[in-house]
Each structure stands twice: as structure tokens, then as C-alpha cells.
PDB file of C-alpha atoms in Angstrom:
ATOM      1  CA  MET A   1      13.405 -24.143 -19.712  1.00 91.00           C
ATOM      2  CA  ASN A   2      13.665 -22.842 -23.241  1.00 93.00           C
ATOM      3  CA  LEU A   3      15.019 -19.351 -22.635  1.00 96.00           C
ATOM      4  CA  PRO A   4      15.467 -16.709 -23.802  1.00 97.00           C
ATOM      5  CA  TRP A   5      12.086 -16.420 -25.479  1.00 97.00           C
ATOM      6  CA  HIS A   6      11.483 -13.410 -27.732  1.00 97.00           C
ATOM      7  CA  PHE A   7       7.976 -12.128 -28.265  1.00 97.00           C
ATOM      8  CA  ALA A   8       6.513 -12.167 -31.767  1.00 97.00           C
ATOM      9  CA  PRO A   9       2.859 -11.563 -32.633  1.00 98.00           C
ATOM     10  CA  LEU A  10       0.648 -14.514 -31.684  1.00 98.00           C
ATOM     11  CA  ARG A  11      -2.634 -15.327 -33.370  1.00 97.00           C
ATOM     12  CA  GLY A  12      -5.701 -17.181 -32.193  1.00 97.00           C
ATOM     13  CA  GLU A  13      -9.013 -17.741 -33.914  1.00 97.00           C
ATOM     14  CA  ARG A  14     -10.399 -14.316 -32.957  1.00 97.00           C
ATOM     15  CA  VAL A  15      -7.557 -12.453 -31.275  1.00 98.00           C
ATOM     16  CA  THR A  16      -4.038 -11.365 -32.061  1.00 98.00           C
ATOM     17  CA  LEU A  17      -1.466 -10.523 -29.409  1.00 98.00           C
ATOM     18  CA  ASP A  18       1.187  -7.996 -30.355  1.00 97.00           C
ATOM     19  CA  LEU A  19       3.192  -5.301 -28.642  1.00 96.00           C
ATOM     20  CA  LEU A  20       1.502  -2.083 -27.621  1.00 97.00           C
ATOM     21  CA  ARG A  21       2.084   0.832 -30.012  1.00 96.00           C
ATOM     22  CA  ALA A  22       2.005   4.605 -29.738  1.00 95.00           C
ATOM     23  CA  ASP A  23      -1.275   4.664 -31.686  1.00 96.00           C
ATOM     24  CA  ASP A  24      -2.912   2.622 -28.889  1.00 97.00           C
ATOM     25  CA  VAL A  25      -2.884   5.642 -26.554  1.00 98.00           C
ATOM     26  CA  GLU A  26      -6.493   6.744 -27.048  1.00 98.00           C
ATOM     27  CA  VAL A  27      -8.100   3.331 -26.644  1.00 98.00           C
ATOM     28  CA  LEU A  28      -5.811   2.281 -23.794  1.00 98.00           C
ATOM     29  CA  SER A  29      -6.473   5.611 -22.053  1.00 98.00           C
ATOM     30  CA  THR A  30     -10.189   4.864 -22.228  1.00 97.00           C
ATOM     31  CA  ILE A  31      -9.602   1.418 -20.721  1.00 98.00           C
ATOM     32  CA  GLN A  32      -7.006   2.220 -18.062  1.00 98.00           C
ATOM     33  CA  GLY A  33      -8.512   5.616 -17.281  1.00 97.00           C
ATOM     34  CA  ASP A  34     -11.881   4.189 -16.250  1.00 97.00           C
ATOM     35  CA  PRO A  35     -12.088   3.583 -12.471  1.00 96.00           C
ATOM     36  CA  ALA A  36     -14.749   0.886 -12.972  1.00 96.00           C
ATOM     37  CA  ILE A  37     -12.557  -1.068 -15.392  1.00 96.00           C
ATOM     38  CA  VAL A  38      -9.423  -0.893 -13.212  1.00 97.00           C
ATOM     39  CA  ARG A  39     -11.340  -1.459  -9.972  1.00 95.00           C
ATOM     40  CA  TYR A  40      -9.532  -4.751  -9.311  1.00 95.00           C
ATOM     41  CA  MET A  41      -6.139  -3.725 -10.688  1.00 96.00           C
ATOM     42  CA  LEU A  42      -3.170  -2.784  -8.490  1.00 94.00           C
ATOM     43  CA  TYR A  43      -3.208   0.765  -9.857  1.00 95.00           C
ATOM     44  CA  GLU A  44      -5.665   3.644  -9.869  1.00 96.00           C
ATOM     45  CA  ALA A  45      -7.225   4.946 -13.083  1.00 97.00           C
ATOM     46  CA  ARG A  46      -4.421   6.323 -15.242  1.00 98.00           C
ATOM     47  CA  SER A  47      -4.123   9.691 -16.929  1.00 98.00           C
ATOM     48  CA  ARG A  48      -3.277   9.914 -20.631  1.00 97.00           C
ATOM     49  CA  GLU A  49       0.330  10.769 -19.682  1.00 98.00           C
ATOM     50  CA  GLN A  50       0.555   7.707 -17.430  1.00 98.00           C
ATOM     51  CA  VAL A  51      -0.793   5.517 -20.250  1.00 98.00           C
ATOM     52  CA  ILE A  52       1.818   6.930 -22.655  1.00 97.00           C
ATOM     53  CA  ALA A  53       4.549   6.102 -20.114  1.00 97.00           C
ATOM     54  CA  ALA A  54       3.086   2.595 -19.609  1.00 96.00           C
ATOM     55  CA  ILE A  55       3.043   1.936 -23.370  1.00 97.00           C
ATOM     56  CA  GLU A  56       6.672   3.077 -23.680  1.00 97.00           C
ATOM     57  CA  ARG A  57       7.706   0.917 -20.725  1.00 96.00           C
ATOM     58  CA  ASP A  58       5.712  -2.192 -21.613  1.00 96.00           C
ATOM     59  CA  SER A  59       6.401  -2.198 -25.364  1.00 95.00           C
ATOM     60  CA  ALA A  60      10.137  -2.334 -24.575  1.00 95.00           C
ATOM     61  CA  HIS A  61       9.663  -5.649 -22.734  1.00 97.00           C
ATOM     62  CA  ASP A  62       9.729  -8.315 -25.435  1.00 97.00           C
ATOM     63  CA  CYS A  63      11.976 -11.016 -23.982  1.00 97.00           C
ATOM     64  CA  LEU A  64      11.528 -13.601 -21.239  1.00 98.00           C
ATOM     65  CA  GLU A  65      14.836 -14.809 -19.866  1.00 97.00           C
ATOM     66  CA  ARG A  66      15.026 -14.449 -16.069  1.00 97.00           C
ATOM     67  CA  ALA A  67      12.740 -14.054 -13.063  1.00 98.00           C
ATOM     68  CA  GLY A  68      10.905 -10.740 -13.196  1.00 97.00           C
ATOM     69  CA  ASP A  69      10.944 -10.475 -16.991  1.00 98.00           C
ATOM     70  CA  TYR A  70       7.499  -9.827 -18.429  1.00 98.00           C
ATOM     71  CA  VAL A  71       5.609  -9.127 -21.607  1.00 98.00           C
ATOM     72  CA  GLN A  72       2.384  -7.150 -21.728  1.00 97.00           C
ATOM     73  CA  PRO A  73       0.986  -7.439 -25.226  1.00 98.00           C
ATOM     74  CA  ALA A  74      -2.116  -5.850 -26.637  1.00 98.00           C
ATOM     75  CA  ILE A  75      -5.141  -8.066 -27.193  1.00 98.00           C
ATOM     76  CA  ARG A  76      -6.659  -7.176 -30.582  1.00 98.00           C
ATOM     77  CA  ASP A  77      -9.907  -8.460 -32.028  1.00 98.00           C
ATOM     78  CA  ALA A  78     -10.361  -9.868 -35.546  1.00 96.00           C
ATOM     79  CA  ASP A  79     -10.546  -6.311 -36.923  1.00 96.00           C
ATOM     80  CA  GLY A  80      -7.224  -5.403 -35.292  1.00 96.00           C
ATOM     81  CA  GLN A  81      -8.855  -3.154 -32.702  1.00 97.00           C
ATOM     82  CA  LEU A  82      -7.278  -2.978 -29.246  1.00 98.00           C
ATOM     83  CA  VAL A  83      -9.677  -4.579 -26.750  1.00 98.00           C
ATOM     84  CA  GLY A  84      -7.326  -5.096 -23.799  1.00 98.00           C
ATOM     85  CA  THR A  85      -3.952  -6.252 -22.566  1.00 98.00           C
ATOM     86  CA  LEU A  86      -2.462  -9.464 -21.253  1.00 98.00           C
ATOM     87  CA  TYR A  87       0.288  -9.669 -18.628  1.00 97.00           C
ATOM     88  CA  PHE A  88       2.721 -12.595 -18.425  1.00 98.00           C
ATOM     89  CA  THR A  89       5.749 -12.620 -16.132  1.00 98.00           C
ATOM     90  CA  LEU A  90       8.352 -15.189 -15.184  1.00 98.00           C
ATOM     91  CA  VAL A  91       8.169 -15.662 -11.424  1.00 98.00           C
ATOM     92  CA  SER A  92      11.010 -18.192 -11.102  1.00 98.00           C
ATOM     93  CA  THR A  93      13.199 -19.901 -13.661  1.00 97.00           C
ATOM     94  CA  ASP A  94      14.438 -22.391 -11.053  1.00 97.00           C
ATOM     95  CA  ASP A  95      10.873 -23.430 -10.224  1.00 98.00           C
ATOM     96  CA  ARG A  96       9.644 -22.901 -13.812  1.00 98.00           C
ATOM     97  CA  THR A  97       6.726 -20.685 -12.750  1.00 98.00           C
ATOM     98  CA  ALA A  98       4.943 -17.709 -14.276  1.00 98.00           C
ATOM     99  CA  GLU A  99       1.991 -15.458 -13.549  1.00 98.00           C
ATOM    100  CA  ILE A 100      -0.686 -14.339 -15.988  1.00 98.00           C
ATOM    101  CA  GLY A 101      -3.338 -11.615 -15.956  1.00 98.00           C
ATOM    102  CA  TRP A 102      -5.575  -9.635 -18.307  1.00 98.00           C
ATOM    103  CA  LEU A 103      -7.562  -6.429 -18.622  1.00 98.00           C
ATOM    104  CA  LEU A 104     -10.354  -5.848 -21.136  1.00 97.00           C
ATOM    105  CA  SER A 105     -12.381  -2.856 -22.246  1.00 97.00           C
ATOM    106  CA  ALA A 106     -15.973  -2.793 -21.035  1.00 96.00           C
ATOM    107  CA  SER A 107     -17.269  -3.450 -24.563  1.00 96.00           C
ATOM    108  CA  ALA A 108     -15.011  -6.510 -25.020  1.00 97.00           C
ATOM    109  CA  ARG A 109     -16.042  -8.308 -21.844  1.00 95.00           C
ATOM    110  CA  GLY A 110     -18.077 -11.482 -22.058  1.00 95.00           C
ATOM    111  CA  LYS A 111     -16.919 -12.322 -25.589  1.00 97.00           C
ATOM    112  CA  GLY A 112     -14.196 -14.846 -24.749  1.00 97.00           C
ATOM    113  CA  TYR A 113     -11.261 -12.597 -25.685  1.00 98.00           C
ATOM    114  CA  ALA A 114      -9.514 -12.911 -22.303  1.00 98.00           C
ATOM    115  CA  THR A 115      -9.915 -16.687 -22.327  1.00 98.00           C
ATOM    116  CA  GLU A 116      -8.555 -17.015 -25.860  1.00 98.00           C
ATOM    117  CA  ALA A 117      -5.628 -14.657 -25.211  1.00 98.00           C
ATOM    118  CA  ALA A 118      -4.729 -16.421 -21.954  1.00 98.00           C
ATOM    119  CA  GLU A 119      -5.013 -19.831 -23.635  1.00 98.00           C
ATOM    120  CA  ILE A 120      -2.460 -18.678 -26.216  1.00 98.00           C
ATOM    121  CA  PHE A 121      -0.050 -17.806 -23.406  1.00 97.00           C
ATOM    122  CA  LEU A 122      -0.680 -21.032 -21.522  1.00 98.00           C
ATOM    123  CA  ARG A 123       0.417 -22.796 -24.706  1.00 98.00           C
ATOM    124  CA  VAL A 124       3.510 -20.586 -24.929  1.00 98.00           C
ATOM    125  CA  GLY A 125       4.288 -21.167 -21.260  1.00 98.00           C
ATOM    126  CA  PHE A 126       3.946 -24.922 -21.252  1.00 98.00           C
ATOM    127  CA  GLU A 127       4.883 -25.878 -24.811  1.00 97.00           C
ATOM    128  CA  ASP A 128       7.471 -23.247 -25.764  1.00 97.00           C
ATOM    129  CA  LEU A 129       9.002 -22.209 -22.438  1.00 97.00           C
ATOM    130  CA  GLY A 130       8.737 -25.514 -20.587  1.00 98.00           C
ATOM    131  CA  LEU A 131       7.049 -24.085 -17.497  1.00 98.00           C
ATOM    132  CA  HIS A 132       5.749 -26.260 -14.682  1.00 98.00           C
ATOM    133  CA  ARG A 133       3.099 -23.904 -13.195  1.00 98.00           C
ATOM    134  CA  ILE A 134       1.228 -20.771 -14.270  1.00 98.00           C
ATOM    135  CA  SER A 135      -0.808 -18.829 -11.725  1.00 98.00           C
ATOM    136  CA  ALA A 136      -3.177 -15.877 -11.619  1.00 98.00           C
ATOM    137  CA  GLU A 137      -3.753 -13.641  -8.613  1.00 98.00           C
ATOM    138  CA  LEU A 138      -6.964 -11.648  -8.511  1.00 97.00           C
ATOM    139  CA  ASP A 139      -9.488  -9.988  -6.296  1.00 97.00           C
ATOM    140  CA  PRO A 140     -12.064 -12.708  -5.549  1.00 97.00           C
ATOM    141  CA  ARG A 141     -14.864 -10.160  -6.116  1.00 97.00           C
ATOM    142  CA  ASN A 142     -13.802 -10.152  -9.776  1.00 97.00           C
ATOM    143  CA  ASP A 143     -16.212 -12.880 -10.867  1.00 97.00           C
ATOM    144  CA  ALA A 144     -15.384 -12.447 -14.565  1.00 96.00           C
ATOM    145  CA  SER A 145     -11.664 -13.111 -14.075  1.00 97.00           C
ATOM    146  CA  ALA A 146     -12.375 -16.038 -11.771  1.00 98.00           C
ATOM    147  CA  ALA A 147     -14.586 -17.495 -14.517  1.00 98.00           C
ATOM    148  CA  VAL A 148     -11.761 -17.068 -17.058  1.00 98.00           C
ATOM    149  CA  CYS A 149      -9.418 -18.961 -14.728  1.00 98.00           C
ATOM    150  CA  GLN A 150     -11.927 -21.782 -14.412  1.00 98.00           C
ATOM    151  CA  ARG A 151     -12.450 -21.974 -18.199  1.00 97.00           C
ATOM    152  CA  LEU A 152      -8.666 -22.239 -18.571  1.00 98.00           C
ATOM    153  CA  GLY A 153      -8.636 -25.262 -16.261  1.00 97.00           C
ATOM    154  CA  MET A 154      -6.955 -23.395 -13.410  1.00 98.00           C
ATOM    155  CA  ARG A 155      -7.681 -24.552  -9.879  1.00 98.00           C
ATOM    156  CA  HIS A 156      -8.640 -22.216  -7.075  1.00 98.00           C
ATOM    157  CA  GLU A 157      -5.700 -22.842  -4.740  1.00 98.00           C
ATOM    158  CA  ALA A 158      -5.974 -20.152  -2.095  1.00 98.00           C
ATOM    159  CA  HIS A 159      -8.018 -17.313  -0.703  1.00 98.00           C
ATOM    160  CA  LEU A 160      -5.902 -14.875   1.281  1.00 98.00           C
ATOM    161  CA  ARG A 161      -8.068 -12.756   3.552  1.00 98.00           C
ATOM    162  CA  GLU A 162      -7.379  -9.021   3.752  1.00 98.00           C
ATOM    163  CA  ASN A 163      -3.760  -9.510   2.744  1.00 97.00           C
ATOM    164  CA  MET A 164      -3.406  -6.191   0.932  1.00 96.00           C
ATOM    165  CA  TRP A 165      -4.271  -2.552   1.586  1.00 97.00           C
ATOM    166  CA  LEU A 166      -5.437  -1.262  -1.786  1.00 96.00           C
ATOM    167  CA  LYS A 167      -7.392   1.805  -2.832  1.00 95.00           C
ATOM    168  CA  GLY A 168      -8.375   2.661   0.711  1.00 95.00           C
ATOM    169  CA  GLU A 169      -9.494  -0.770   1.889  1.00 96.00           C
ATOM    170  CA  TRP A 170      -8.269  -4.194   2.937  1.00 98.00           C
ATOM    171  CA  VAL A 171      -8.756  -6.597   0.044  1.00 97.00           C
ATOM    172  CA  ASP A 172      -8.544 -10.348  -0.357  1.00 98.00           C
ATOM    173  CA  THR A 173      -6.531 -12.198  -2.986  1.00 98.00           C
ATOM    174  CA  ALA A 174      -7.573 -15.372  -4.767  1.00 98.00           C
ATOM    175  CA  ILE A 175      -4.888 -17.555  -6.319  1.00 98.00           C
ATOM    176  CA  TYR A 176      -5.645 -19.810  -9.274  1.00 98.00           C
ATOM    177  CA  ALA A 177      -3.083 -22.017 -10.999  1.00 98.00           C
ATOM    178  CA  ILE A 178      -2.627 -24.745 -13.557  1.00 98.00           C
ATOM    179  CA  LEU A 179       0.203 -27.262 -13.715  1.00 98.00           C
ATOM    180  CA  GLU A 180       1.852 -28.449 -16.906  1.00 98.00           C
ATOM    181  CA  GLN A 181       0.527 -31.984 -16.367  1.00 98.00           C
ATOM    182  CA  ASP A 182      -3.059 -30.709 -16.046  1.00 97.00           C
ATOM    183  CA  TYR A 183      -2.661 -28.555 -19.151  1.00 98.00           C
ATOM    184  CA  ARG A 184      -1.279 -31.477 -21.167  1.00 97.00           C
ATOM    185  CA  ARG A 185      -4.017 -33.812 -19.943  1.00 96.00           C
ATOM    186  CA  ALA A 186      -6.706 -31.299 -20.989  1.00 94.00           C
ATOM    187  CA  HIS A 187      -5.082 -30.807 -24.414  1.00 92.00           C
ATOM    188  CA  ALA A 188      -4.257 -34.443 -25.189  1.00 90.00           C
TER     189      ALA A 188
END
């Protein structure tokens, strides 16, 4: 693997990924504070104070070097407006694996931003870091995220039934993943 890897802003055709900033508080509070938007996330809707703490915590993570390291950049549209966040964490350096996830504002959904942002990080993972496998774990009721995984060329590998008690109910987990060889074949 090519580690350590230090985050720098990444640009796509319509999105830019950069670190969260203090001036993102209002927009991120609207996103993460909405119970409908965070319905499938591992956390409840966040207060403004919790969002401030999350920005401080997540903006300090800008290096991938060992298992558990993560980056959580902002996803910004062509006008530089915050439309969501992306999560990318090293699961194992020995096995060369990582996990990816995303969260978008209600107004940004259905516009391809999550797909483009995730595609940027698949490229980073496979081409820059030398990963073997990148996975996504999500609630299978989250049809939009499942569709993003499919557009990225990820395979539906598992459906774990009622494996987690979350927000007052037993929930399932779907696991999607893509291997380096499949990524390279699709991008040849």
C-alpha cells in the first residue's frame, strides 16, 4: 500500500471534496439535524453543538496510514456549496481494505453527487492507495444508497438480517463491495 496518504482537495466534473470548515455549521446542521435525512445513519439527528463537535473532530482527520484512520470530507457542488459528506476509512492495511459511505442533503439527492464523490474515492483507493477491496455497509431499505453502490460497480455481497439494534428497532445490514480487479476492468 502507498501510505501514508494525506488528504488534499479532490475535484470531479461537478463536485469538489475538501475538509469540513467552521463555516459549514449551518448547512451541515440542516443536513445532520434532520431525522428523515439521517434515518439510515448510525446516529440520531444532531444538534448544532454536536455538528460543531463533529466538524472539529472530522476536519482534524486528514491522513490515512493505519487501520481505523478515516477522512470525512465535504461534498461541494460546482458553486462550492456544501451538499453532503463522504466517509472513507481504512479497515485493514494487511488486507488492503476500506469502507466508504456518504450523506447528502435532501435537495442534492438524485443529482449524481454521491456517485461522483464516491467514484473519486474509489480512484484514490485503488490507484493511489493500492487497496484490494472497498465496501459499503448500509440499511437495505436505503434504496438510493443501494443504487449508488450499483452504479459504482459494487456487488451486493451480503444481507445480514436484524444484526443491529438501532433507533429502537432491529435493522438489517446490506454489504456491497468492489474489488480492485473489477474496478480496473470497468475503467480499462
